[in-house]
């Protein structure tokens, strides 16, 4: 029944080693988002897609990239993870009235 | 850009006490949404308010949207341990800007 699915739940990477986080949705929603949430902080929007149109937040570092090959899938690529990128990464879709969040991927950087 | 402030940042209550969190925006919002995030979980949608002065209730939760559509509040009557979590407000429409949230802890 999961509608926004994120894999894996936990991801460990090494400093500077590229990592990709995955998100899929069964809701057929046009808008998909990636949020970064650090401990005890609010989710911070990194970027979103409106269909295939990519929208980057002004303060999102260049180190973060995203791909959306089709409606169902969206990927977050971190090209050279730093220690400061350790966080929960939340994928979400917009259902016309509300956000549907995935369970998130907790990223650790060693 | 739009800024959304939430107070208090933390609130600890005894079970059975009431709880209120407040949300203030620097700009007029077309709507406001509230989400709850349990510890270790992801945000879950609670409600959306659209109209000026709107009040909505969900069991023990009461949500208000200010007349000027720049502030909102969430009030929980007689808190229970299941209410523990962080409550976020966010506006507007599909590109939500979240407040910092209020972490509620409840002592049984």
CSV table of C-alpha atoms in Angstrom, one decimal, chain A residues 9 33 35 37 42-43 45 48 57 94 97-99 101-103, chain B residues 33 35 37 40 42-43 45 48 88 93-96 98-100:
chain,number,residue,atom,x,y,z
A,9,UNK,CA,15.9,3.2,4.4
A,33,UNK,CA,10.1,16.8,-4.4
A,35,UNK,CA,13.7,17.5,1.0
A,37,UNK,CA,16.0,17.1,7.0
A,42,UNK,CA,12.4,21.3,9.5
A,43,UNK,CA,12.5,19.6,6.1
A,45,UNK,CA,13.3,21.8,0.0
A,48,UNK,CA,11.1,19.8,-7.2
A,57,UNK,CA,16.0,26.1,-4.9
A,94,UNK,CA,1.9,16.7,-4.3
A,97,UNK,CA,-4.1,19.4,-1.5
A,98,UNK,CA,-1.2,17.9,0.4
A,99,UNK,CA,2.2,16.4,0.3
A,101,UNK,CA,6.0,11.8,2.0
A,102,UNK,CA,8.1,8.6,1.6
A,103,UNK,CA,9.6,7.1,4.7
B,33,UNK,CA,-1.1,23.1,6.0
B,35,UNK,CA,1.9,18.1,9.4
B,37,UNK,CA,6.1,13.9,12.3
B,40,UNK,CA,12.0,8.6,13.5
B,42,UNK,CA,8.2,11.1,8.1
B,43,UNK,CA,5.8,14.1,8.0
B,45,UNK,CA,-0.5,15.6,6.5
B,48,UNK,CA,-5.3,22.3,5.2
B,88,UNK,CA,5.0,21.6,11.3
B,93,UNK,CA,0.2,25.6,-2.3
B,94,UNK,CA,2.4,23.0,-3.9
B,95,UNK,CA,5.8,24.6,-3.0
B,96,UNK,CA,5.6,24.4,0.8
B,98,UNK,CA,7.9,24.7,6.5
B,99,UNK,CA,8.2,26.4,9.8
B,100,UNK,CA,10.8,25.0,12.1
